PDB file of C-alpha atoms in Angstrom:
ATOM      1  CA  MET V   1      23.118 -37.127  17.747  1.00 40.00           C
ATOM      2  CA  ALA V   2      24.984 -39.200  15.206  1.00 40.00           C
ATOM      3  CA  SER V   3      27.863 -37.468  13.438  1.00 38.00           C
ATOM      4  CA  SER V   4      26.325 -38.195  10.027  1.00 38.00           C
ATOM      5  CA  GLU V   5      23.250 -36.060  10.780  1.00 36.00           C
ATOM      6  CA  THR V   6      23.157 -32.561   9.381  1.00 31.00           C
ATOM      7  CA  GLN V   7      23.005 -29.844  11.967  1.00 33.00           C
ATOM      8  CA  ILE V   8      20.498 -27.065  11.324  1.00 32.00           C
ATOM      9  CA  PRO V   9      21.671 -23.688  12.542  1.00 32.00           C
ATOM     10  CA  PRO V  10      19.366 -21.820  14.903  1.00 32.00           C
ATOM     11  CA  PRO V  11      17.093 -19.242  13.282  1.00 32.00           C
ATOM     12  CA  ALA V  12      18.345 -15.693  13.000  1.00 36.00           C
ATOM     13  CA  VAL V  13      17.042 -13.177  15.504  1.00 32.00           C
ATOM     14  CA  GLY V  14      13.471 -12.312  14.578  1.00 36.00           C
ATOM     15  CA  GLU V  15      13.168 -15.376  12.320  1.00 36.00           C
ATOM     16  CA  PRO V  16      10.283 -17.700  13.252  1.00 36.00           C
ATOM     17  CA  THR V  17      11.344 -21.105  14.525  1.00 31.00           C
ATOM     18  CA  ALA V  18      10.564 -24.140  12.360  1.00 32.00           C
ATOM     19  CA  ALA V  19       7.529 -24.906  14.520  1.00 32.00           C
ATOM     20  CA  ALA V  20       6.239 -21.349  14.208  1.00 38.00           C
ATOM     21  CA  LYS V  21       7.203 -20.800  10.574  1.00 41.00           C
ATOM     22  CA  PRO V  22       4.111 -20.797   8.406  1.00 45.00           C
ATOM     23  CA  ASP V  23       3.791 -23.503   5.823  1.00 46.00           C
ATOM     24  CA  GLU V  24       2.283 -22.304   2.541  1.00 47.00           C
ATOM     25  CA  LYS V  25       0.716 -25.718   1.959  1.00 41.00           C
ATOM     26  CA  SER V  26      -0.763 -26.220   5.410  1.00 56.00           C
ATOM     27  CA  THR V  27      -4.440 -25.615   5.879  1.00 78.00           C
ATOM     28  CA  LEU V  28      -5.374 -23.516   8.838  1.00 82.00           C
ATOM     29  CA  PRO V  29      -8.695 -24.049  10.602  1.00 87.00           C
ATOM     30  CA  PRO V  30     -11.486 -21.634   9.720  1.00 90.00           C
ATOM     31  CA  LEU V  31     -11.639 -18.394  11.675  1.00 91.00           C
ATOM     32  CA  SER V  32     -14.702 -17.356  13.620  1.00 93.00           C
ATOM     33  CA  ASP V  33     -16.262 -14.075  12.477  1.00 94.00           C
ATOM     34  CA  HIS V  34     -14.791 -12.359  15.542  1.00 95.00           C
ATOM     35  CA  ASP V  35     -11.288 -13.741  14.966  1.00 94.00           C
ATOM     36  CA  PHE V  36     -11.465 -12.813  11.281  1.00 96.00           C
ATOM     37  CA  ARG V  37     -12.230  -9.201  12.257  1.00 95.00           C
ATOM     38  CA  VAL V  38      -9.331  -9.185  14.719  1.00 95.00           C
ATOM     39  CA  TYR V  39      -6.852 -10.516  12.163  1.00 95.00           C
ATOM     40  CA  ASN V  40      -8.252  -8.383   9.340  1.00 96.00           C
ATOM     41  CA  HIS V  41      -8.320  -5.021  11.130  1.00 94.00           C
ATOM     42  CA  LEU V  42      -4.988  -3.808   9.670  1.00 94.00           C
ATOM     43  CA  ALA V  43      -6.136  -4.659   6.147  1.00 95.00           C
ATOM     44  CA  GLU V  44      -9.385  -2.781   6.700  1.00 95.00           C
ATOM     45  CA  HIS V  45      -7.538   0.201   8.144  1.00 94.00           C
ATOM     46  CA  MET V  46      -5.056   0.270   5.257  1.00 94.00           C
ATOM     47  CA  ASP V  47      -7.852  -0.179   2.739  1.00 96.00           C
ATOM     48  CA  MET V  48      -9.596   2.879   4.185  1.00 96.00           C
ATOM     49  CA  PHE V  49      -6.545   4.986   3.292  1.00 96.00           C
ATOM     50  CA  HIS V  50      -6.165   3.270  -0.058  1.00 96.00           C
ATOM     51  CA  ASN V  51      -9.828   3.820  -0.920  1.00 97.00           C
ATOM     52  CA  HIS V  52      -9.282   7.538  -0.387  1.00 97.00           C
ATOM     53  CA  PHE V  53      -6.394   7.429  -2.892  1.00 97.00           C
ATOM     54  CA  ARG V  54      -8.464   5.339  -5.320  1.00 97.00           C
ATOM     55  CA  ALA V  55     -11.351   7.821  -5.148  1.00 97.00           C
ATOM     56  CA  GLN V  56      -9.082  10.814  -5.786  1.00 97.00           C
ATOM     57  CA  TRP V  57      -7.328   8.984  -8.631  1.00 98.00           C
ATOM     58  CA  ASN V  58     -10.643   7.968 -10.197  1.00 97.00           C
ATOM     59  CA  MET V  59     -11.985  11.514 -10.074  1.00 97.00           C
ATOM     60  CA  LEU V  60      -8.851  12.874 -11.767  1.00 98.00           C
ATOM     61  CA  TYR V  61      -8.582  10.047 -14.288  1.00 98.00           C
ATOM     62  CA  ASP V  62     -12.284   9.961 -15.190  1.00 97.00           C
ATOM     63  CA  SER V  63     -12.087  13.688 -15.848  1.00 97.00           C
ATOM     64  CA  CYS V  64      -9.214  13.056 -18.250  1.00 97.00           C
ATOM     65  CA  VAL V  65     -11.102  10.293 -20.063  1.00 97.00           C
ATOM     66  CA  LYS V  66     -14.324  12.325 -20.306  1.00 96.00           C
ATOM     67  CA  LYS V  67     -12.350  15.482 -21.165  1.00 96.00           C
ATOM     68  CA  LYS V  68     -14.375  17.365 -18.566  1.00 95.00           C
ATOM     69  CA  ARG V  69     -13.625  18.134 -14.926  1.00 95.00           C
ATOM     70  CA  ALA V  70     -15.772  16.072 -12.550  1.00 93.00           C
ATOM     71  CA  GLY V  71     -18.761  17.691 -10.910  1.00 89.00           C
ATOM     72  CA  GLY V  72     -18.175  20.981 -12.663  1.00 89.00           C
ATOM     73  CA  GLN V  73     -15.145  21.658 -10.474  1.00 94.00           C
ATOM     74  CA  SER V  74     -13.246  24.854 -11.026  1.00 96.00           C
ATOM     75  CA  ILE V  75      -9.771  24.471 -12.488  1.00 96.00           C
ATOM     76  CA  ARG V  76      -8.288  25.659  -9.175  1.00 97.00           C
ATOM     77  CA  SER V  77     -10.249  23.051  -7.188  1.00 97.00           C
ATOM     78  CA  PHE V  78      -9.406  20.271  -9.655  1.00 97.00           C
ATOM     79  CA  ILE V  79      -5.686  21.071  -9.585  1.00 98.00           C
ATOM     80  CA  GLY V  80      -5.827  21.378  -5.792  1.00 97.00           C
ATOM     81  CA  THR V  81      -7.324  17.899  -5.524  1.00 97.00           C
ATOM     82  CA  GLY V  82      -4.535  16.530  -7.717  1.00 98.00           C
ATOM     83  CA  LEU V  83      -1.819  18.223  -5.664  1.00 98.00           C
ATOM     84  CA  GLN V  84      -3.448  17.017  -2.453  1.00 98.00           C
ATOM     85  CA  PHE V  85      -3.457  13.459  -3.848  1.00 98.00           C
ATOM     86  CA  CYS V  86       0.288  13.710  -4.547  1.00 97.00           C
ATOM     87  CA  GLN V  87       1.143  15.107  -1.115  1.00 97.00           C
ATOM     88  CA  GLN V  88      -1.024  12.658   0.815  1.00 97.00           C
ATOM     89  CA  LEU V  89       0.290   9.617  -1.054  1.00 96.00           C
ATOM     90  CA  GLU V  90       3.873  10.755  -0.521  1.00 95.00           C
ATOM     91  CA  PHE V  91       3.189  11.216   3.200  1.00 96.00           C
ATOM     92  CA  HIS V  92       1.460   7.807   3.400  1.00 95.00           C
ATOM     93  CA  HIS V  93       4.421   6.043   1.799  1.00 92.00           C
ATOM     94  CA  GLY V  94       6.839   7.839   4.108  1.00 92.00           C
ATOM     95  CA  ILE V  95       4.983   6.486   7.150  1.00 93.00           C
ATOM     96  CA  GLU V  96       4.919   2.987   5.667  1.00 90.00           C
ATOM     97  CA  GLU V  97       8.657   2.972   4.955  1.00 87.00           C
ATOM     98  CA  SER V  98       9.745   4.418   8.285  1.00 90.00           C
ATOM     99  CA  TYR V  99       7.251   2.790  10.649  1.00 91.00           C
ATOM    100  CA  VAL V 100       4.780   0.243   9.237  1.00 90.00           C
ATOM    101  CA  PHE V 101       7.088  -1.929   7.106  1.00 88.00           C
ATOM    102  CA  PRO V 102       9.808  -2.267   9.799  1.00 89.00           C
ATOM    103  CA  MET V 103       7.165  -3.122  12.422  1.00 90.00           C
ATOM    104  CA  LEU V 104       5.640  -5.842  10.235  1.00 92.00           C
ATOM    105  CA  ALA V 105       9.071  -7.121   9.169  1.00 89.00           C
ATOM    106  CA  LYS V 106       9.611  -8.469  12.681  1.00 90.00           C
ATOM    107  CA  LYS V 107       7.547 -11.506  11.699  1.00 92.00           C
ATOM    108  CA  MET V 108       6.558 -11.231   8.052  1.00 91.00           C
ATOM    109  CA  PRO V 109       9.039 -12.058   5.275  1.00 87.00           C
ATOM    110  CA  GLU V 110       6.995  -9.970   2.831  1.00 83.00           C
ATOM    111  CA  PHE V 111       8.084  -6.900   4.774  1.00 82.00           C
ATOM    112  CA  ARG V 112      11.593  -8.096   5.615  1.00 75.00           C
ATOM    113  CA  LYS V 113      12.391  -7.966   1.932  1.00 69.00           C
ATOM    114  CA  GLN V 114      11.324  -4.395   1.501  1.00 65.00           C
ATOM    115  CA  GLU V 115      13.137  -4.066  -1.820  1.00 69.00           C
ATOM    116  CA  GLN V 116       9.993  -4.970  -3.784  1.00 76.00           C
ATOM    117  CA  LEU V 117       7.759  -2.661  -1.760  1.00 77.00           C
ATOM    118  CA  ILE V 118      10.283   0.177  -1.893  1.00 78.00           C
ATOM    119  CA  ALA V 119      10.777  -0.438  -5.642  1.00 83.00           C
ATOM    120  CA  GLN V 120       7.017  -0.119  -6.132  1.00 87.00           C
ATOM    121  CA  HIS V 121       7.048   3.116  -4.122  1.00 89.00           C
ATOM    122  CA  ARG V 122       9.946   4.388  -6.262  1.00 90.00           C
ATOM    123  CA  ASP V 123       8.090   3.576  -9.489  1.00 93.00           C
ATOM    124  CA  ILE V 124       4.944   5.231  -8.173  1.00 95.00           C
ATOM    125  CA  HIS V 125       6.874   8.315  -7.089  1.00 93.00           C
ATOM    126  CA  LYS V 126       8.514   8.749 -10.482  1.00 96.00           C
ATOM    127  CA  GLY V 127       5.045   9.258 -11.914  1.00 96.00           C
ATOM    128  CA  LEU V 128       3.838  11.120  -8.840  1.00 96.00           C
ATOM    129  CA  ASP V 129       6.720  13.608  -9.161  1.00 97.00           C
ATOM    130  CA  LYS V 130       5.784  14.247 -12.798  1.00 98.00           C
ATOM    131  CA  LEU V 131       2.135  14.666 -11.806  1.00 98.00           C
ATOM    132  CA  GLN V 132       2.978  17.057  -8.985  1.00 98.00           C
ATOM    133  CA  ASP V 133       5.347  19.061 -11.209  1.00 98.00           C
ATOM    134  CA  TYR V 134       2.758  19.332 -13.991  1.00 98.00           C
ATOM    135  CA  LEU V 135      -0.064  20.312 -11.637  1.00 98.00           C
ATOM    136  CA  GLY V 136       2.216  22.786  -9.872  1.00 98.00           C
ATOM    137  CA  LYS V 137       2.953  24.479 -13.197  1.00 98.00           C
ATOM    138  CA  CYS V 138      -0.773  24.521 -13.971  1.00 98.00           C
ATOM    139  CA  SER V 139      -1.501  26.015 -10.562  1.00 97.00           C
ATOM    140  CA  SER V 140       1.041  28.801 -11.015  1.00 97.00           C
ATOM    141  CA  GLY V 141      -0.233  29.588 -14.504  1.00 96.00           C
ATOM    142  CA  GLU V 142       3.055  28.570 -16.122  1.00 97.00           C
ATOM    143  CA  THR V 143       1.233  25.813 -18.054  1.00 97.00           C
ATOM    144  CA  GLU V 144      -2.367  25.488 -19.142  1.00 97.00           C
ATOM    145  CA  LEU V 145      -4.149  22.406 -17.773  1.00 97.00           C
ATOM    146  CA  ARG V 146      -4.680  19.882 -20.550  1.00 98.00           C
ATOM    147  CA  LEU V 147      -6.533  16.764 -19.500  1.00 98.00           C
ATOM    148  CA  ALA V 148      -4.956  14.686 -22.293  1.00 97.00           C
ATOM    149  CA  GLU V 149      -1.476  15.526 -20.938  1.00 98.00           C
ATOM    150  CA  LEU V 150      -2.599  14.754 -17.402  1.00 98.00           C
ATOM    151  CA  LYS V 151      -3.894  11.352 -18.553  1.00 98.00           C
ATOM    152  CA  VAL V 152      -0.538  10.471 -20.163  1.00 98.00           C
ATOM    153  CA  ILE V 153       1.230  11.216 -16.867  1.00 98.00           C
ATOM    154  CA  MET V 154      -1.295   9.198 -14.871  1.00 98.00           C
ATOM    155  CA  ASP V 155      -1.074   6.278 -17.318  1.00 97.00           C
ATOM    156  CA  SER V 156       2.694   6.167 -16.721  1.00 96.00           C
ATOM    157  CA  PHE V 157       2.268   4.896 -13.157  1.00 96.00           C
ATOM    158  CA  GLY V 158      -1.379   3.902 -12.742  1.00 96.00           C
ATOM    159  CA  LYS V 159      -0.894   0.151 -13.034  1.00 96.00           C
ATOM    160  CA  VAL V 160       1.908  -0.068 -10.475  1.00 95.00           C
ATOM    161  CA  LEU V 161      -0.051   2.190  -8.107  1.00 96.00           C
ATOM    162  CA  TRP V 162      -3.238   0.119  -8.287  1.00 95.00           C
ATOM    163  CA  ASP V 163      -1.357  -3.188  -8.038  1.00 93.00           C
ATOM    164  CA  HIS V 164       0.504  -1.868  -4.997  1.00 93.00           C
ATOM    165  CA  LEU V 165      -2.646  -0.610  -3.268  1.00 94.00           C
ATOM    166  CA  ASP V 166      -4.335  -3.998  -3.750  1.00 94.00           C
ATOM    167  CA  GLU V 167      -1.310  -6.159  -2.852  1.00 91.00           C
ATOM    168  CA  GLU V 168      -0.606  -4.308   0.376  1.00 92.00           C
ATOM    169  CA  VAL V 169      -4.165  -4.785   1.607  1.00 94.00           C
ATOM    170  CA  GLU V 170      -4.140  -8.450   0.586  1.00 94.00           C
ATOM    171  CA  THR V 171      -0.867  -9.016   2.462  1.00 92.00           C
ATOM    172  CA  LEU V 172      -2.415  -7.506   5.604  1.00 94.00           C
ATOM    173  CA  GLY V 173      -5.547  -9.656   5.252  1.00 95.00           C
ATOM    174  CA  ALA V 174      -6.683 -12.043   7.974  1.00 96.00           C
ATOM    175  CA  GLN V 175      -5.610 -15.236   6.216  1.00 94.00           C
ATOM    176  CA  ASN V 176      -2.037 -14.008   5.839  1.00 94.00           C
ATOM    177  CA  MET V 177      -1.710 -12.200   9.185  1.00 95.00           C
ATOM    178  CA  ARG V 178      -2.783 -15.271  11.145  1.00 95.00           C
ATOM    179  CA  ARG V 179       0.137 -17.193   9.653  1.00 94.00           C
ATOM    180  CA  TYR V 180       2.618 -14.943  11.490  1.00 95.00           C
ATOM    181  CA  TRP V 181       0.907 -13.259  14.436  1.00 94.00           C
ATOM    182  CA  THR V 182      -1.163 -14.374  17.400  1.00 94.00           C
ATOM    183  CA  LYS V 183      -4.492 -12.691  18.041  1.00 94.00           C
ATOM    184  CA  ASP V 184      -3.036 -10.799  20.995  1.00 94.00           C
ATOM    185  CA  GLU V 185      -0.106  -9.568  18.918  1.00 94.00           C
ATOM    186  CA  VAL V 186      -2.368  -8.393  16.095  1.00 93.00           C
ATOM    187  CA  GLN V 187      -4.558  -6.509  18.557  1.00 92.00           C
ATOM    188  CA  ARG V 188      -1.479  -4.608  19.762  1.00 90.00           C
ATOM    189  CA  LEU V 189      -0.342  -3.669  16.253  1.00 87.00           C
ATOM    190  CA  ARG V 190      -1.357  -0.160  15.310  1.00 76.00           C
ATOM    191  CA  LEU V 191      -1.004   1.762  12.084  1.00 70.00           C
TER     192      LEU V 191
END
Protein backbone atom coordinates (compact mmCIF):
# COMPACT_ATOMS: atom_id res chain seq x y z
CA MET A 1 0.00 0.00 0.00
CA ALA A 2 1.39 3.38 -0.93
CA SER A 3 1.87 5.83 1.94
CA SER A 4 -0.33 8.42 0.22
CA GLU A 5 -3.40 6.16 0.39
CA THR A 6 -5.90 6.80 3.15
CA GLN A 7 -6.34 3.94 5.54
CA ILE A 8 -9.92 3.06 6.45
CA PRO A 9 -10.31 1.86 10.01
CA PRO A 10 -11.99 -1.50 10.51
CA PRO A 11 -15.71 -1.38 11.29
CA ALA A 12 -16.76 -1.22 14.91
CA VAL A 13 -17.98 -4.42 16.51
CA GLY A 14 -21.47 -5.15 15.22
CA GLU A 15 -21.04 -2.71 12.31
CA PRO A 16 -21.57 -4.30 8.87
CA THR A 17 -18.46 -4.46 6.71
CA ALA A 18 -18.36 -2.30 3.57
CA ALA A 19 -19.30 -5.32 1.46
CA ALA A 20 -22.24 -6.15 3.70
CA LYS A 21 -23.35 -2.58 4.39
CA PRO A 22 -26.56 -1.85 2.53
CA ASP A 23 -26.47 0.81 -0.12
CA GLU A 24 -29.60 2.97 -0.21
CA LYS A 25 -29.22 3.45 -3.96
CA SER A 26 -28.59 -0.16 -4.90
CA THR A 27 -31.43 -2.14 -6.35
CA LEU A 28 -31.97 -5.54 -4.86
CA PRO A 29 -33.40 -8.35 -6.97
CA PRO A 30 -37.10 -9.07 -6.54
CA LEU A 31 -38.09 -11.44 -3.76
CA SER A 32 -40.08 -14.59 -4.40
CA ASP A 33 -43.43 -14.73 -2.60
CA HIS A 34 -41.95 -17.20 -0.12
CA ASP A 35 -38.87 -15.06 0.59
CA PHE A 36 -41.05 -11.96 0.96
CA ARG A 37 -43.09 -13.75 3.64
CA VAL A 38 -39.92 -14.83 5.44
CA TYR A 39 -38.47 -11.32 5.46
CA ASN A 40 -41.81 -9.69 6.25
CA HIS A 41 -42.86 -11.90 9.17
CA LEU A 42 -41.65 -9.46 11.87
CA ALA A 43 -43.54 -6.59 10.25
CA GLU A 44 -46.70 -8.70 10.09
CA HIS A 45 -46.28 -9.77 13.71
CA MET A 46 -45.70 -6.20 14.88
CA ASP A 47 -48.60 -4.95 12.77
CA MET A 48 -50.88 -7.47 14.50
CA PHE A 49 -50.10 -5.81 17.84
CA HIS A 50 -50.34 -2.34 16.34
CA ASN A 51 -53.70 -3.11 14.74
CA HIS A 52 -55.02 -4.00 18.18
CA PHE A 53 -53.88 -0.58 19.46
CA ARG A 54 -55.34 1.15 16.39
CA ALA A 55 -58.71 -0.57 16.90
CA GLN A 56 -58.86 0.40 20.58
CA TRP A 57 -57.81 3.97 19.78
CA ASN A 58 -60.39 4.24 16.99
CA MET A 59 -63.19 3.00 19.24
CA LEU A 60 -62.30 5.54 21.94
CA TYR A 61 -61.69 8.40 19.52
CA ASP A 62 -64.76 7.76 17.36
CA SER A 63 -66.84 7.81 20.52
CA CYS A 64 -65.40 11.22 21.36
CA VAL A 65 -66.12 12.57 17.87
CA LYS A 66 -69.67 11.17 17.80
CA LYS A 67 -70.22 12.20 21.44
CA LYS A 68 -71.61 8.73 22.12
CA ARG A 69 -69.92 5.61 23.47
CA ALA A 70 -69.42 2.97 20.78
CA GLY A 71 -71.79 0.03 20.64
CA GLY A 72 -73.82 1.29 23.56
CA GLN A 73 -71.01 0.40 25.96
CA SER A 74 -71.51 1.11 29.61
CA ILE A 75 -69.36 3.87 31.06
CA ARG A 76 -67.48 1.27 33.13
CA SER A 77 -66.73 -0.86 30.05
CA PHE A 78 -65.69 2.17 27.99
CA ILE A 79 -63.33 3.44 30.68
CA GLY A 80 -61.99 -0.09 31.18
CA THR A 81 -61.16 -0.34 27.48
CA GLY A 82 -59.31 2.98 27.67
CA LEU A 83 -57.32 1.91 30.73
CA GLN A 84 -56.54 -1.43 29.10
CA PHE A 85 -55.27 0.43 26.01
CA CYS A 86 -52.93 2.50 28.20
CA GLN A 87 -51.57 -0.49 30.12
CA GLN A 88 -51.08 -2.68 27.05
CA LEU A 89 -49.31 0.04 25.07
CA GLU A 90 -47.02 0.79 28.01
CA PHE A 91 -46.20 -2.92 28.33
CA HIS A 92 -45.61 -3.21 24.56
CA HIS A 93 -43.17 -0.30 24.57
CA GLY A 94 -41.35 -1.73 27.57
CA ILE A 95 -40.73 -4.98 25.68
CA GLU A 96 -39.57 -3.07 22.61
CA GLU A 97 -37.10 -0.95 24.57
CA SER A 98 -35.64 -3.77 26.64
CA TYR A 99 -35.64 -6.61 24.12
CA VAL A 100 -36.73 -5.89 20.53
CA PHE A 101 -34.78 -2.68 19.80
CA PRO A 102 -31.46 -3.98 21.22
CA MET A 103 -31.86 -7.25 19.28
CA LEU A 104 -32.48 -5.42 16.00
CA ALA A 105 -29.73 -2.88 16.71
CA LYS A 106 -27.14 -5.61 16.17
CA LYS A 107 -27.49 -5.03 12.43
CA MET A 108 -29.91 -2.18 11.82
CA PRO A 109 -28.81 1.45 12.25
CA GLU A 110 -32.45 2.50 12.68
CA PHE A 111 -32.43 0.65 16.00
CA ARG A 112 -28.85 1.49 16.98
CA LYS A 113 -29.88 5.10 17.22
CA GLN A 114 -32.73 4.47 19.58
CA GLU A 115 -32.96 8.13 20.57
CA GLN A 116 -35.64 8.81 17.94
CA LEU A 117 -37.65 5.71 18.82
CA ILE A 118 -37.32 6.35 22.55
CA ALA A 119 -38.22 10.03 22.00
CA GLN A 120 -41.38 8.93 20.18
CA HIS A 121 -42.20 6.58 23.07
CA ARG A 122 -41.62 9.45 25.53
CA ASP A 123 -43.94 11.76 23.57
CA ILE A 124 -46.57 9.05 23.35
CA HIS A 125 -46.30 8.31 27.07
CA LYS A 126 -46.75 11.95 28.04
CA GLY A 127 -50.19 11.79 26.46
CA LEU A 128 -50.76 8.22 27.62
CA ASP A 129 -50.06 9.23 31.23
CA LYS A 130 -52.63 12.03 30.96
CA LEU A 131 -55.13 9.62 29.41
CA GLN A 132 -54.56 7.01 32.09
CA ASP A 133 -54.80 9.61 34.87
CA TYR A 134 -58.03 11.05 33.46
CA LEU A 135 -59.64 7.65 32.94
CA GLY A 136 -58.50 6.54 36.39
CA LYS A 137 -60.25 9.55 37.93
CA CYS A 138 -63.35 8.76 35.88
CA SER A 139 -63.23 5.14 37.01
CA SER A 140 -63.00 6.09 40.68
CA GLY A 141 -65.83 8.60 40.36
CA GLU A 142 -63.55 11.54 41.16
CA THR A 143 -64.27 13.02 37.71
CA GLU A 144 -67.22 12.63 35.39
CA LEU A 145 -66.35 11.21 31.96
CA ARG A 146 -66.59 13.94 29.34
CA LEU A 147 -65.89 12.78 25.81
CA ALA A 148 -64.81 16.28 24.70
CA GLU A 149 -62.11 16.29 27.41
CA LEU A 150 -61.04 12.79 26.44
CA LYS A 151 -60.70 13.89 22.80
CA VAL A 152 -58.44 16.82 23.76
CA ILE A 153 -56.13 14.42 25.62
CA MET A 154 -56.10 11.95 22.72
CA ASP A 155 -55.44 14.74 20.20
CA SER A 156 -52.34 15.72 22.21
CA PHE A 157 -50.48 12.54 21.21
CA GLY A 158 -52.49 10.89 18.43
CA LYS A 159 -50.29 11.98 15.54
CA VAL A 160 -47.02 10.82 17.09
CA LEU A 161 -48.65 7.52 18.10
CA TRP A 162 -50.00 6.78 14.63
CA ASP A 163 -46.77 7.85 12.91
CA HIS A 164 -44.80 5.62 15.27
CA LEU A 165 -47.06 2.60 14.75
CA ASP A 166 -46.74 2.94 10.96
CA GLU A 167 -42.99 3.69 10.88
CA GLU A 168 -42.07 0.75 13.07
CA VAL A 169 -43.94 -1.69 10.84
CA GLU A 170 -42.43 -0.14 7.71
CA THR A 171 -38.92 -0.45 9.17
CA LEU A 172 -39.53 -4.15 9.85
CA GLY A 173 -40.87 -4.71 6.32
CA ALA A 174 -39.31 -7.21 3.93
CA GLN A 175 -37.59 -4.66 1.71
CA ASN A 176 -35.75 -3.11 4.64
CA MET A 177 -35.04 -6.31 6.61
CA ARG A 178 -33.40 -7.99 3.62
CA ARG A 179 -30.86 -5.16 3.48
CA TYR A 180 -29.43 -6.21 6.86
CA TRP A 181 -30.33 -9.84 7.58
CA THR A 182 -30.02 -13.14 5.77
CA LYS A 183 -33.10 -15.32 5.41
CA ASP A 184 -31.76 -17.73 8.03
CA GLU A 185 -31.12 -14.90 10.48
CA VAL A 186 -34.60 -13.45 10.00
CA GLN A 187 -36.16 -16.86 10.58
CA ARG A 188 -34.37 -17.05 13.94
CA LEU A 189 -35.51 -13.59 15.06
CA ARG A 190 -38.49 -13.73 17.36
CA LEU A 191 -40.60 -11.01 18.89
